[in-house]
Amino acid sequence: MSVEIKIVPDNPALNQMAAQEFQRMAESAITQRGRFSVALSGGNTPRGVYSLLAEEYKTAIPWEKVHIFFGDERHVPPDHPDSNFRMAYESLLSRVPMPPANIHRVRAELDAKAAADDYEDQLRTFFRLAAQAWPVFDLIFLGLGDDGHTASLFPGSAALNEASRLVAANWVEKFQSFRITVTFPVLNHGSQVLFLVSGAGKSQILSQVLRPGGNQYPAQRVRPVNGRLLWLVDQDAGKLLGPENSTIF
Ligand code: 6PG
């Protein structure tokens, strides 16, 4: 596994670099395999990247060959303000010429366990997986929570220990609600895993998570088996990182 940390000046630069990475990986996957599978992250940080893709890459990417998945989803209907699908739909998916069949949504309006089972079935079908096989996403976007969570793999939650399922219904105590999340084996079989971290509020947790050899935080357990791990960070978030472990752009 190769780990890269790229620090860019500010949030607009982070959005630009993430969008360029998305396009580059899409072109590579489509050239090699005729399609590009990407798992989107939720929350606030990626919204700017998704909007930029819609505004500046609408004609630069063959969206009919792009397949959109989600690394996690809140246990709410797709039209709920907290829905990661709704955020991605409003910022990107409704603004590019993407066939609806290419949007693989977590059906989080179902009972949480049923939603996880359904999404696991969707992954197995799309990736044509044998019983013990793992999906290999071409790109997985991830964010970093200030408690060190990523996707919906929260500290102390049961899904942290899930080693055989692709998707888990994960009870998150601090929210008193379920989340539906892919598991670490899925994240760690990704071909390219790209963390997007922005803002001074993340500087403390980012410096702790990127400390070599750490294992305390869920985000530290994202170690792609064969893939590339890139931390794309703006200067505010990266202000506590030493010069030795980052490339300034
Ligand atoms: C979610 C995300 C979650 C997010 C982090 C960071 O469903 O909220 O998948 O893992 O990436 O919480 O969120 P921000 O980008 O909003 O800080």
Coordinates of N, CA and C and ligand atoms in Angstrom, one line a residue:
M1 N 0.9 -1.2 0.0 CA 0.0 0.0 0.0 C 0.9 1.2 0.0
S2 N 0.6 2.2 -0.9 CA 1.3 3.4 -0.9 C 0.4 4.5 -0.3
V3 N 1.0 5.3 0.6 CA 0.2 6.4 1.2 C 0.8 7.7 0.8
E4 N -0.1 8.5 0.2 CA 0.3 9.9 -0.2 C -0.5 10.9 0.6
I5 N 0.2 12.0 1.0 CA -0.5 13.1 1.6 C -0.2 14.3 0.8
K6 N -1.3 14.9 0.3 CA -1.1 16.1 -0.5 C -1.8 17.3 0.2
I7 N -1.1 18.3 0.4 CA -1.6 19.5 1.1 C -1.8 20.6 0.0
V8 N -3.0 21.1 -0.1 CA -3.3 22.2 -1.1 C -3.6 23.4 -0.3
P9 N -3.5 24.6 -1.0 CA -3.7 25.9 -0.2 C -5.0 26.0 0.5
D10 N -6.1 25.7 -0.2 CA -7.4 26.0 0.4 C -8.5 25.1 -0.1
N11 N -9.7 25.3 0.3 CA -10.8 24.4 0.0 C -11.1 24.4 -1.6
P12 N -11.1 25.5 -2.2 CA -11.3 25.5 -3.7 C -10.2 24.7 -4.4
A13 N -9.0 24.7 -3.9 CA -7.9 23.9 -4.5 C -8.1 22.5 -4.2
L14 N -8.6 22.2 -3.0 CA -8.9 20.8 -2.7 C -10.0 20.2 -3.6
N15 N -11.0 21.0 -3.9 CA -12.1 20.6 -4.8 C -11.6 20.4 -6.2
Q16 N -10.7 21.3 -6.6 CA -10.1 21.2 -8.0 C -9.3 19.9 -8.1
M17 N -8.4 19.6 -7.1 CA -7.6 18.5 -7.2 C -8.4 17.2 -7.1
A18 N -9.4 17.2 -6.3 CA -10.2 16.0 -6.1 C -11.0 15.7 -7.4
A19 N -11.5 16.7 -8.1 CA -12.2 16.6 -9.3 C -11.3 16.1 -10.4
Q20 N -10.0 16.6 -10.4 CA -9.0 16.1 -11.4 C -8.7 14.7 -11.2
E21 N -8.6 14.3 -9.9 CA -8.3 12.9 -9.6 C -9.5 12.0 -10.1
F22 N -10.7 12.5 -9.8 CA -11.9 11.7 -10.2 C -11.8 11.5 -11.7
Q23 N -11.6 12.6 -12.5 CA -11.6 12.5 -13.9 C -10.5 11.5 -14.4
R24 N -9.3 11.7 -13.8 CA -8.1 10.8 -14.2 C -8.4 9.4 -14.0
M25 N -9.0 9.1 -12.8 CA -9.3 7.7 -12.5 C -10.5 7.1 -13.3
A26 N -11.4 8.0 -13.6 CA -12.5 7.6 -14.5 C -12.0 7.2 -15.9
E27 N -11.2 8.1 -16.4 CA -10.6 7.8 -17.8 C -9.8 6.5 -17.8
S28 N -9.0 6.3 -16.7 CA -8.2 5.1 -16.7 C -9.1 3.8 -16.6
A29 N -10.1 3.8 -15.7 CA -11.0 2.7 -15.5 C -11.8 2.4 -16.8
I30 N -12.3 3.4 -17.4 CA -13.2 3.3 -18.5 C -12.3 2.8 -19.7
T31 N -11.1 3.3 -19.8 CA -10.2 2.7 -20.9 C -9.9 1.3 -20.7
Q32 N -9.7 0.9 -19.5 CA -9.3 -0.5 -19.2 C -10.4 -1.5 -19.1
R33 N -11.6 -1.0 -18.5 CA -12.7 -2.0 -18.3 C -14.0 -1.5 -18.8
G34 N -14.1 -0.3 -19.4 CA -15.3 0.1 -20.0 C -16.3 0.7 -19.0
R35 N -15.9 0.8 -17.7 CA -16.8 1.4 -16.7 C -15.9 1.9 -15.5
F36 N -16.5 2.8 -14.7 CA -15.8 3.4 -13.6 C -16.8 3.3 -12.4
S37 N -16.3 2.6 -11.3 CA -17.2 2.4 -10.1 C -16.6 3.3 -9.0
V38 N -17.4 4.1 -8.5 CA -17.0 5.1 -7.4 C -18.0 5.1 -6.3
A39 N -17.4 5.0 -5.1 CA -18.2 5.1 -3.8 C -18.1 6.5 -3.3
L40 N -19.2 7.2 -3.2 CA -19.1 8.6 -2.7 C -19.2 8.6 -1.2
S41 N -18.6 9.7 -0.6 CA -18.7 9.9 0.8 C -19.8 10.9 1.0
G42 N -20.2 11.0 2.3 CA -21.3 12.0 2.6 C -20.7 13.1 3.4
G43 N -21.6 13.7 4.2 CA -21.2 14.8 5.0 C -21.1 16.1 4.2
N44 N -20.4 17.1 4.6 CA -20.3 18.4 4.0 C -19.1 18.5 3.0
T45 N -17.9 18.0 3.4 CA -16.7 18.3 2.7 C -16.8 18.0 1.2
P46 N -17.4 16.8 0.8 CA -17.3 16.5 -0.6 C -18.3 17.3 -1.5
R47 N -19.3 18.0 -0.9 CA -20.3 18.7 -1.6 C -19.6 19.6 -2.7
G48 N -18.5 20.3 -2.3 CA -17.9 21.2 -3.2 C -17.2 20.5 -4.4
V49 N -16.7 19.3 -4.1 CA -16.2 18.5 -5.2 C -17.3 18.1 -6.2
Y50 N -18.4 17.6 -5.6 CA -19.5 17.1 -6.5 C -20.0 18.3 -7.4
S51 N -20.2 19.5 -6.7 CA -20.7 20.6 -7.5 C -19.7 21.0 -8.6
L52 N -18.4 20.9 -8.3 CA -17.4 21.3 -9.3 C -17.5 20.3 -10.5
L53 N -17.6 19.0 -10.2 CA -17.7 18.0 -11.2 C -18.9 18.3 -12.1
A54 N -20.0 18.7 -11.5 CA -21.2 19.0 -12.3 C -21.0 20.2 -13.1
E55 N -20.3 21.2 -12.6 CA -20.2 22.5 -13.3 C -19.1 22.5 -14.4
E56 N -18.0 21.8 -14.1 CA -16.8 21.9 -15.0 C -16.5 20.6 -15.7
Y57 N -17.1 19.5 -15.3 CA -16.7 18.2 -15.9 C -17.9 17.5 -16.6
K58 N -19.0 18.3 -16.8 CA -20.2 17.7 -17.3 C -20.0 17.0 -18.7
T59 N -19.1 17.7 -19.5 CA -18.9 17.1 -20.8 C -17.5 16.4 -20.9
A60 N -16.8 16.5 -19.8 CA -15.4 15.9 -19.8 C -15.4 14.5 -19.4
I61 N -16.4 14.0 -18.8 CA -16.5 12.6 -18.3 C -17.7 11.9 -19.0
P62 N -17.5 10.7 -19.5 CA -18.6 9.9 -20.1 C -19.5 9.3 -18.9
W63 N -20.4 10.1 -18.5 CA -21.2 9.8 -17.3 C -22.0 8.5 -17.4
E64 N -22.3 8.2 -18.7 CA -23.0 6.9 -18.9 C -22.2 5.7 -18.6
K65 N -20.9 5.8 -18.4 CA -20.0 4.7 -18.1 C -19.6 4.8 -16.6
V66 N -20.1 5.7 -15.9 CA -19.8 5.9 -14.4 C -20.9 5.3 -13.6
H67 N -20.5 4.5 -12.6 CA -21.5 3.9 -11.7 C -21.2 4.4 -10.3
I68 N -22.3 5.0 -9.7 CA -22.2 5.7 -8.4 C -22.7 4.8 -7.3
F69 N -21.9 4.7 -6.3 CA -22.3 4.0 -5.1 C -22.0 4.9 -3.9
F70 N -22.4 4.4 -2.7 CA -22.2 5.2 -1.5 C -21.5 4.4 -0.4
G71 N -20.4 5.1 0.2 CA -19.7 4.3 1.2 C -20.6 4.1 2.5
D72 N -21.5 5.1 2.7 CA -22.4 4.9 3.8 C -23.6 5.8 3.6
E73 N -24.6 5.6 4.5 CA -25.8 6.3 4.4 C -26.5 6.4 5.7
R74 N -27.1 7.5 6.0 CA -27.8 7.7 7.2 C -29.1 6.9 7.1
H75 N -29.7 6.5 8.2 CA -30.9 5.7 8.2 C -32.1 6.6 8.0
V76 N -32.2 7.2 6.9 CA -33.3 8.2 6.6 C -33.7 8.0 5.1
P77 N -34.9 8.4 4.8 CA -35.4 8.3 3.3 C -34.5 9.2 2.5
P78 N -34.5 8.9 1.1 CA -33.6 9.7 0.2 C -33.9 11.1 0.1
D79 N -35.1 11.6 0.5 CA -35.4 13.0 0.4 C -35.2 13.7 1.7
H80 N -34.7 13.0 2.7 CA -34.4 13.6 4.0 C -33.2 14.6 4.0
P81 N -33.2 15.7 4.7 CA -32.1 16.6 4.6 C -30.8 16.0 5.0
D82 N -30.8 14.9 5.8 CA -29.5 14.3 6.3 C -29.0 13.2 5.3
S83 N -29.8 13.0 4.2 CA -29.5 11.9 3.3 C -28.2 12.2 2.5
N84 N -27.3 11.3 2.5 CA -26.1 11.4 1.7 C -26.4 11.3 0.2
F85 N -27.4 10.5 -0.1 CA -27.9 10.4 -1.5 C -28.4 11.8 -1.9
R86 N -29.3 12.3 -1.0 CA -29.9 13.6 -1.4 C -28.8 14.7 -1.7
M87 N -27.8 14.7 -0.8 CA -26.7 15.7 -1.0 C -26.0 15.5 -2.4
A88 N -25.7 14.2 -2.7 CA -25.0 13.9 -3.9 C -25.9 14.1 -5.1
Y89 N -27.2 13.8 -4.9 CA -28.1 14.1 -6.1 C -28.3 15.5 -6.4
E90 N -28.4 16.3 -5.4 CA -28.6 17.8 -5.6 C -27.3 18.4 -6.1
S91 N -26.1 18.0 -5.6 CA -24.9 18.7 -6.0 C -24.3 18.1 -7.3
L92 N -24.6 16.9 -7.6 CA -24.0 16.2 -8.8 C -24.9 15.4 -9.7
L93 N -25.6 14.4 -9.1 CA -26.2 13.4 -9.9 C -27.4 13.9 -10.7
S94 N -28.0 15.0 -10.3 CA -29.2 15.5 -11.0 C -28.6 16.5 -12.1
R95 N -27.3 16.8 -12.1 CA -26.8 17.8 -13.0 C -25.9 17.3 -14.0
V96 N -25.7 16.0 -14.1 CA -24.9 15.4 -15.2 C -25.8 14.3 -15.9
P97 N -25.4 14.0 -17.2 CA -26.2 13.1 -17.9 C -25.9 11.6 -17.5
M98 N -26.4 11.2 -16.4 CA -26.1 9.9 -15.9 C -27.4 9.0 -15.9
P99 N -27.3 7.9 -16.5 CA -28.5 7.0 -16.5 C -28.9 6.6 -15.0
P100 N -30.2 6.7 -14.7 CA -30.6 6.4 -13.3 C -30.2 5.0 -12.9
A101 N -30.1 4.1 -13.8 CA -29.7 2.7 -13.5 C -28.2 2.7 -13.0
N102 N -27.5 3.8 -13.2 CA -26.0 3.8 -12.8 C -25.9 4.3 -11.4
I103 N -27.0 4.8 -10.8 CA -27.0 5.3 -9.4 C -27.4 4.2 -8.5
H104 N -26.5 3.7 -7.7 CA -26.8 2.5 -6.8 C -27.0 3.0 -5.4
R105 N -28.2 3.3 -5.1 CA -28.5 4.0 -3.8 C -28.7 3.0 -2.7
V106 N -28.3 3.3 -1.5 CA -28.7 2.6 -0.3 C -30.1 2.9 0.0
R107 N -31.0 1.8 0.1 CA -32.4 2.0 0.3 C -32.6 2.2 1.8
A108 N -32.2 3.3 2.2 CA -32.2 3.6 3.7 C -33.6 3.9 4.3
E109 N -34.6 3.9 3.4 CA -36.0 4.0 3.9 C -36.5 2.7 4.5
L110 N -35.7 1.6 4.2 CA -36.1 0.3 4.7 C -35.6 0.2 6.2
D111 N -36.0 -0.9 6.8 CA -35.5 -1.2 8.1 C -33.9 -1.3 7.9
A112 N -33.1 -0.9 8.9 CA -31.7 -0.8 8.7 C -31.0 -2.1 8.3
K113 N -31.4 -3.2 8.9 CA -30.8 -4.5 8.5 C -31.2 -4.8 7.1
A114 N -32.4 -4.6 6.8 CA -32.9 -4.9 5.4 C -32.2 -4.0 4.4
A115 N -31.9 -2.8 4.7 CA -31.2 -1.8 3.8 C -29.8 -2.3 3.6
A116 N -29.2 -2.8 4.7 CA -27.8 -3.3 4.6 C -27.8 -4.6 3.7
D117 N -28.7 -5.5 3.9 CA -28.8 -6.7 3.1 C -29.0 -6.4 1.7
D118 N -29.9 -5.4 1.4 CA -30.3 -5.0 0.1 C -29.0 -4.5 -0.6
Y119 N -28.3 -3.6 0.1 CA -27.2 -3.0 -0.5 C -26.1 -4.0 -0.8
E120 N -25.9 -4.9 0.1 CA -24.9 -6.0 -0.1 C -25.3 -6.8 -1.3
D121 N -26.5 -7.0 -1.5 CA -27.0 -7.8 -2.7 C -26.7 -6.9 -4.0
Q122 N -26.9 -5.6 -3.9 CA -26.6 -4.8 -5.0 C -25.1 -4.9 -5.4
L123 N -24.2 -4.8 -4.4 CA -22.8 -4.9 -4.6 C -22.4 -6.3 -5.2
R124 N -23.0 -7.3 -4.6 CA -22.6 -8.7 -5.1 C -23.1 -8.8 -6.6
T125 N -24.2 -8.3 -6.9 CA -24.7 -8.4 -8.3 C -23.9 -7.5 -9.2
F126 N -23.6 -6.3 -8.9 CA -22.9 -5.4 -9.8 C -21.5 -5.9 -10.1
F127 N -20.8 -6.4 -9.0 CA -19.4 -6.8 -9.1 C -19.3 -8.3 -9.4
R128 N -20.5 -9.0 -9.6 CA -20.5 -10.4 -9.9 C -19.6 -11.2 -9.0
L129 N -19.8 -11.0 -7.7 CA -18.9 -11.6 -6.7 C -19.2 -13.0 -6.3
A130 N -18.2 -13.8 -6.3 CA -18.3 -15.2 -5.7 C -18.5 -15.0 -4.2
A131 N -18.8 -16.1 -3.5 CA -19.2 -16.1 -2.1 C -18.2 -15.3 -1.2
Q132 N -16.9 -15.6 -1.3 CA -15.9 -15.0 -0.4 C -15.2 -13.8 -1.0
A133 N -15.7 -13.3 -2.1 CA -14.9 -12.2 -2.8 C -15.4 -10.9 -2.3
W134 N -14.5 -9.9 -2.5 CA -14.7 -8.5 -2.2 C -14.8 -7.6 -3.4
P135 N -15.7 -6.6 -3.4 CA -15.8 -5.7 -4.5 C -14.5 -4.9 -4.6
V136 N -14.1 -4.5 -5.8 CA -13.0 -3.6 -6.0 C -13.5 -2.4 -6.7
F137 N -13.7 -1.4 -5.8 CA -14.1 -0.1 -6.4 C -12.9 0.6 -7.0
D138 N -13.2 1.3 -8.1 CA -12.1 2.0 -8.8 C -11.7 3.2 -7.9
L139 N -12.7 3.8 -7.3 CA -12.4 5.0 -6.4 C -13.4 5.0 -5.2
I140 N -12.8 5.2 -4.1 CA -13.6 5.4 -2.9 C -13.3 6.7 -2.2
F141 N -14.3 7.6 -2.2 CA -14.1 8.9 -1.5 C -14.4 8.6 0.0
L142 N -13.6 9.2 0.9 CA -13.9 9.1 2.3 C -13.7 10.5 3.0
G143 N -14.4 10.7 4.1 CA -14.2 11.8 4.9 C -13.6 11.4 6.2
L144 N -13.3 12.4 7.1 CA -12.7 12.1 8.4 C -13.6 12.9 9.4
G145 N -14.2 12.1 10.3 CA -14.9 12.8 11.4 C -14.0 13.3 12.5
D146 N -14.4 14.2 13.3 CA -13.5 14.7 14.3 C -13.3 13.7 15.5
D147 N -14.0 12.6 15.4 CA -13.7 11.5 16.4 C -12.9 10.4 15.7
G148 N -12.5 10.7 14.5 CA -11.6 9.7 13.8 C -12.4 8.6 13.0
H149 N -13.8 8.8 12.9 CA -14.5 7.9 12.1 C -14.4 8.1 10.6
T150 N -14.7 7.2 9.8 CA -14.8 7.4 8.4 C -15.9 6.5 7.9
A151 N -16.5 6.8 6.8 CA -17.8 6.2 6.3 C -18.7 6.3 7.6
S152 N -19.3 5.2 7.9 CA -20.1 5.2 9.2 C -19.5 4.2 10.1
L153 N -18.2 4.1 10.1 CA -17.4 3.2 11.0 C -16.9 4.1 12.2
F154 N -17.7 4.2 13.2 CA -17.5 5.0 14.3 C -16.8 4.3 15.5
P155 N -16.0 5.1 16.2 CA -15.3 4.5 17.4 C -16.3 3.7 18.3
G156 N -15.9 2.5 18.6 CA -16.7 1.7 19.6 C -18.0 1.1 19.0
S157 N -18.2 1.2 17.7 CA -19.4 0.6 17.0 C -19.1 -0.8 16.5
A158 N -20.1 -1.6 16.5 CA -20.0 -3.0 16.2 C -19.4 -3.3 14.8
A159 N -19.7 -2.4 13.8 CA -19.2 -2.7 12.5 C -17.7 -2.7 12.3
L160 N -17.0 -2.1 13.3 CA -15.6 -2.0 13.2 C -15.0 -3.4 13.2
N161 N -15.7 -4.4 13.7 CA -15.2 -5.8 13.8 C -15.8 -6.7 12.7
E162 N -16.5 -6.1 11.8 CA -17.2 -6.9 10.8 C -16.1 -7.3 9.7
A163 N -15.9 -8.6 9.6 CA -14.8 -9.1 8.7 C -15.3 -9.9 7.5
S164 N -16.7 -10.2 7.5 CA -17.2 -11.1 6.4 C -18.2 -10.4 5.6
R165 N -19.0 -9.5 6.2 CA -20.1 -8.8 5.4 C -19.5 -7.7 4.6
L166 N -20.2 -7.3 3.5 CA -19.7 -6.2 2.8 C -20.4 -4.9 3.3
V167 N -21.6 -5.0 3.9 CA -22.3 -3.9 4.3 C -23.0 -4.2 5.7
A168 N -22.9 -3.2 6.6 CA -23.5 -3.5 7.9 C -24.5 -2.4 8.3
A169 N -25.5 -2.8 9.1 CA -26.4 -1.8 9.7 C -25.7 -1.6 11.1
N170 N -25.2 -0.4 11.2 CA -24.3 -0.1 12.4 C -25.0 0.9 13.4
W171 N -25.2 0.4 14.6 CA -25.8 1.3 15.6 C -24.8 2.3 16.1
V172 N -25.1 3.6 16.0 CA -24.2 4.6 16.4 C -24.7 5.3 17.7
E173 N -24.1 5.0 18.8 CA -24.6 5.4 20.1 C -24.8 6.9 20.2
K174 N -23.8 7.6 19.7 CA -23.9 9.1 19.9 C -25.0 9.7 19.1
F175 N -25.5 9.0 18.1 CA -26.6 9.6 17.3 C -27.9 8.9 17.7
Q176 N -27.8 7.8 18.5 CA -28.9 7.0 18.8 C -29.7 6.6 17.6
S177 N -28.9 6.2 16.6 CA -29.5 5.8 15.3 C -28.6 4.8 14.6
F178 N -29.2 4.1 13.6 CA -28.4 3.3 12.7 C -27.8 4.1 11.6
R179 N -26.7 3.6 11.1 CA -26.1 4.0 9.8 C -25.9 2.7 9.0
I180 N -26.0 2.9 7.7 CA -25.6 1.8 6.8 C -24.3 2.0 6.3
T181 N -23.3 1.1 6.4 CA -22.0 1.4 6.0 C -21.3 0.2 5.3
V182 N -20.4 0.5 4.4 CA -19.6 -0.6 3.9 C -18.6 -0.9 5.0
T183 N -18.0 -2.0 5.0 CA -17.1 -2.5 6.1 C -15.6 -2.2 5.7
F184 N -14.7 -2.4 6.6 CA -13.3 -2.2 6.3 C -12.8 -3.1 5.2
P185 N -13.2 -4.4 5.1 CA -12.6 -5.1 3.9 C -13.0 -4.5 2.6
V186 N -14.2 -3.9 2.5 CA -14.6 -3.3 1.2 C -13.7 -2.0 1.0
L187 N -13.5 -1.2 2.0 CA -12.7 0.0 1.9 C -11.3 -0.5 1.5
N188 N -10.8 -1.5 2.1 CA -9.4 -1.9 1.9 C -9.1 -2.7 0.7
H189 N -10.2 -3.0 0.0 CA -10.0 -3.6 -1.4 C -10.2 -2.6 -2.5
G190 N -10.4 -1.4 -2.1 CA -10.5 -0.3 -3.1 C -9.3 -0.1 -3.9
S191 N -9.4 0.2 -5.1 CA -8.2 0.4 -6.0 C -7.5 1.8 -5.6
Q192 N -8.4 2.8 -5.4 CA -7.9 4.1 -5.0 C -8.8 4.6 -3.9
V193 N -8.2 4.9 -2.8 CA -9.0 5.4 -1.7 C -8.6 6.8 -1.4
L194 N -9.5 7.8 -1.5 CA -9.1 9.2 -1.4 C -9.9 9.9 -0.3
F195 N -9.1 10.2 0.8 CA -9.7 11.0 1.9 C -9.7 12.4 1.5
L196 N -10.8 13.1 1.8 CA -10.9 14.6 1.6 C -11.1 15.2 3.0
V197 N -10.1 16.1 3.4 CA -10.1 16.7 4.7 C -9.9 18.2 4.6
S198 N -10.8 18.9 5.1 CA -10.8 20.4 4.9 C -11.1 21.1 6.2
G199 N -10.4 22.2 6.5 CA -10.7 23.1 7.6 C -9.9 22.9 8.8
A200 N -9.7 24.0 9.5 CA -8.9 24.0 10.8 C -9.5 23.0 11.8
G201 N -10.8 22.9 11.8 CA -11.5 22.0 12.8 C -11.0 20.5 12.7
K202 N -10.4 20.2 11.6 CA -10.0 18.8 11.4 C -8.4 18.6 11.7
S203 N -7.8 19.7 12.0 CA -6.3 19.7 12.1 C -5.8 18.8 13.2
Q204 N -6.5 18.8 14.3 CA -6.1 18.0 15.5 C -6.3 16.5 15.2
I205 N -7.5 16.1 14.8 CA -7.7 14.7 14.6 C -6.9 14.2 13.4
L206 N -6.7 15.0 12.4 CA -5.8 14.6 11.3 C -4.4 14.3 11.7
S207 N -3.9 15.2 12.5 CA -2.5 15.0 12.9 C -2.4 13.7 13.8
Q208 N -3.4 13.4 14.5 CA -3.4 12.1 15.4 C -3.6 10.9 14.5
V209 N -4.5 11.0 13.5 CA -4.7 9.9 12.6 C -3.5 9.5 11.8
L210 N -2.8 10.6 11.3 CA -1.7 10.3 10.4 C -0.4 10.0 11.2
R211 N -0.5 10.0 12.5 CA 0.7 9.6 13.3 C 1.1 8.2 12.9
P212 N 2.3 7.9 12.5 CA 2.7 6.6 12.0 C 2.5 5.5 13.1
G213 N 1.9 4.4 12.6 CA 1.8 3.2 13.5 C 0.6 3.3 14.4
G214 N -0.2 4.3 14.2 CA -1.4 4.4 15.1 C -2.5 3.4 14.7
N215 N -3.3 3.0 15.6 CA -4.5 2.1 15.3 C -5.7 2.5 16.2
Q216 N -5.6 3.6 16.8 CA -6.7 4.0 17.8 C -8.0 4.4 17.1
Y217 N -7.9 5.0 15.9 CA -9.1 5.6 15.3 C -9.5 4.7 14.1
P218 N -10.8 4.6 13.8 CA -11.2 3.8 12.7 C -10.6 4.2 11.4
A219 N -10.4 5.5 11.1 CA -9.8 6.0 9.9 C -8.3 5.4 9.7
Q220 N -7.7 5.1 10.8 CA -6.3 4.5 10.7 C -6.4 3.0 10.2
R221 N -7.5 2.4 10.2 CA -7.6 1.0 9.7 C -8.0 1.0 8.2
V222 N -8.0 2.1 7.6 CA -8.1 2.1 6.1 C -6.7 1.9 5.5
R223 N -6.4 0.7 5.1 CA -5.1 0.4 4.6 C -5.3 -0.5 3.3
P224 N -5.5 0.1 2.2 CA -5.8 -0.7 1.0 C -4.8 -1.8 0.8
V225 N -5.3 -3.0 0.6 CA -4.5 -4.2 0.4 C -3.5 -4.0 -0.8
N226 N -4.2 -3.7 -1.9 CA -3.4 -3.5 -3.2 C -3.5 -2.1 -3.7
G227 N -4.3 -1.3 -3.1 CA -4.7 0.0 -3.7 C -3.8 1.2 -3.3
R228 N -4.1 2.3 -3.7 CA -3.4 3.6 -3.4 C -4.3 4.3 -2.4
L229 N -3.6 4.9 -1.4 CA -4.3 5.7 -0.4 C -3.8 7.1 -0.5
L230 N -4.7 8.0 -0.8 CA -4.3 9.4 -0.9 C -5.1 10.3 0.1
W231 N -4.4 11.0 0.9 CA -5.0 12.0 1.8 C -4.9 13.4 1.1
L232 N -6.0 13.9 0.7 CA -6.1 15.2 0.1 C -6.6 16.2 1.1
V233 N -5.7 17.2 1.5 CA -5.9 18.0 2.7 C -5.7 19.4 2.4
D234 N -6.5 20.3 2.9 CA -6.1 21.8 2.7 C -5.2 22.2 3.8
Q235 N -4.6 23.4 3.7 CA -3.6 23.8 4.6 C -4.2 24.0 6.0
D236 N -5.4 24.5 6.1 CA -6.0 24.6 7.4 C -6.1 23.3 8.2
A237 N -6.5 22.3 7.4 CA -6.6 21.0 8.1 C -5.2 20.4 8.4
G238 N -4.3 20.7 7.5 CA -3.0 20.1 7.6 C -1.9 20.9 8.4
K239 N -2.4 21.9 9.1 CA -1.4 22.9 9.7 C -0.6 22.2 10.8
L240 N -1.0 21.1 11.3 CA -0.3 20.5 12.4 C 0.6 19.3 11.9
L241 N 0.6 19.1 10.6 CA 1.4 18.0 10.0 C 2.8 18.5 9.8
G242 N 3.7 17.6 10.1 CA 5.1 17.9 9.9 C 5.4 17.9 8.4
P243 N 6.5 18.7 8.0 CA 6.9 18.7 6.6 C 7.3 17.4 6.1
E244 N 7.7 16.5 7.0 CA 8.3 15.2 6.5 C 7.2 14.3 5.9
N245 N 6.0 14.5 6.3 CA 5.0 13.5 5.8 C 4.0 14.1 4.8
S246 N 4.4 15.1 4.1 CA 3.4 15.7 3.2 C 4.0 16.4 2.0
T247 N 3.3 16.4 0.9 CA 3.8 17.1 -0.3 C 3.0 18.4 -0.4
I248 N 3.6 19.5 -0.4 CA 2.9 20.8 -0.5 C 2.6 21.1 -1.9
F249 N 1.4 21.4 -2.3 CA 1.1 21.7 -3.7 C 0.6 23.2 -3.8
Ligands
6PG1 C1 -21.3 10.8 6.6 C2 -19.9 10.6 6.1 C3 -18.9 10.7 7.1 C4 -18.2 12.0 6.8 C5 -17.4 12.5 8.0 C6 -16.8 13.9 7.7 O1 -22.2 10.1 6.3 O2 -21.4 11.9 7.3 O3 -19.8 9.5 5.3 O4 -18.0 9.7 7.3 O5 -17.3 11.8 5.7 O6 -18.3 12.6 9.1 O7 -17.9 14.8 7.5 P1 -17.6 16.3 7.0 O8 -17.0 16.2 5.6 O9 -19.0 16.9 6.9 O10 -16.7 16.9 8.0

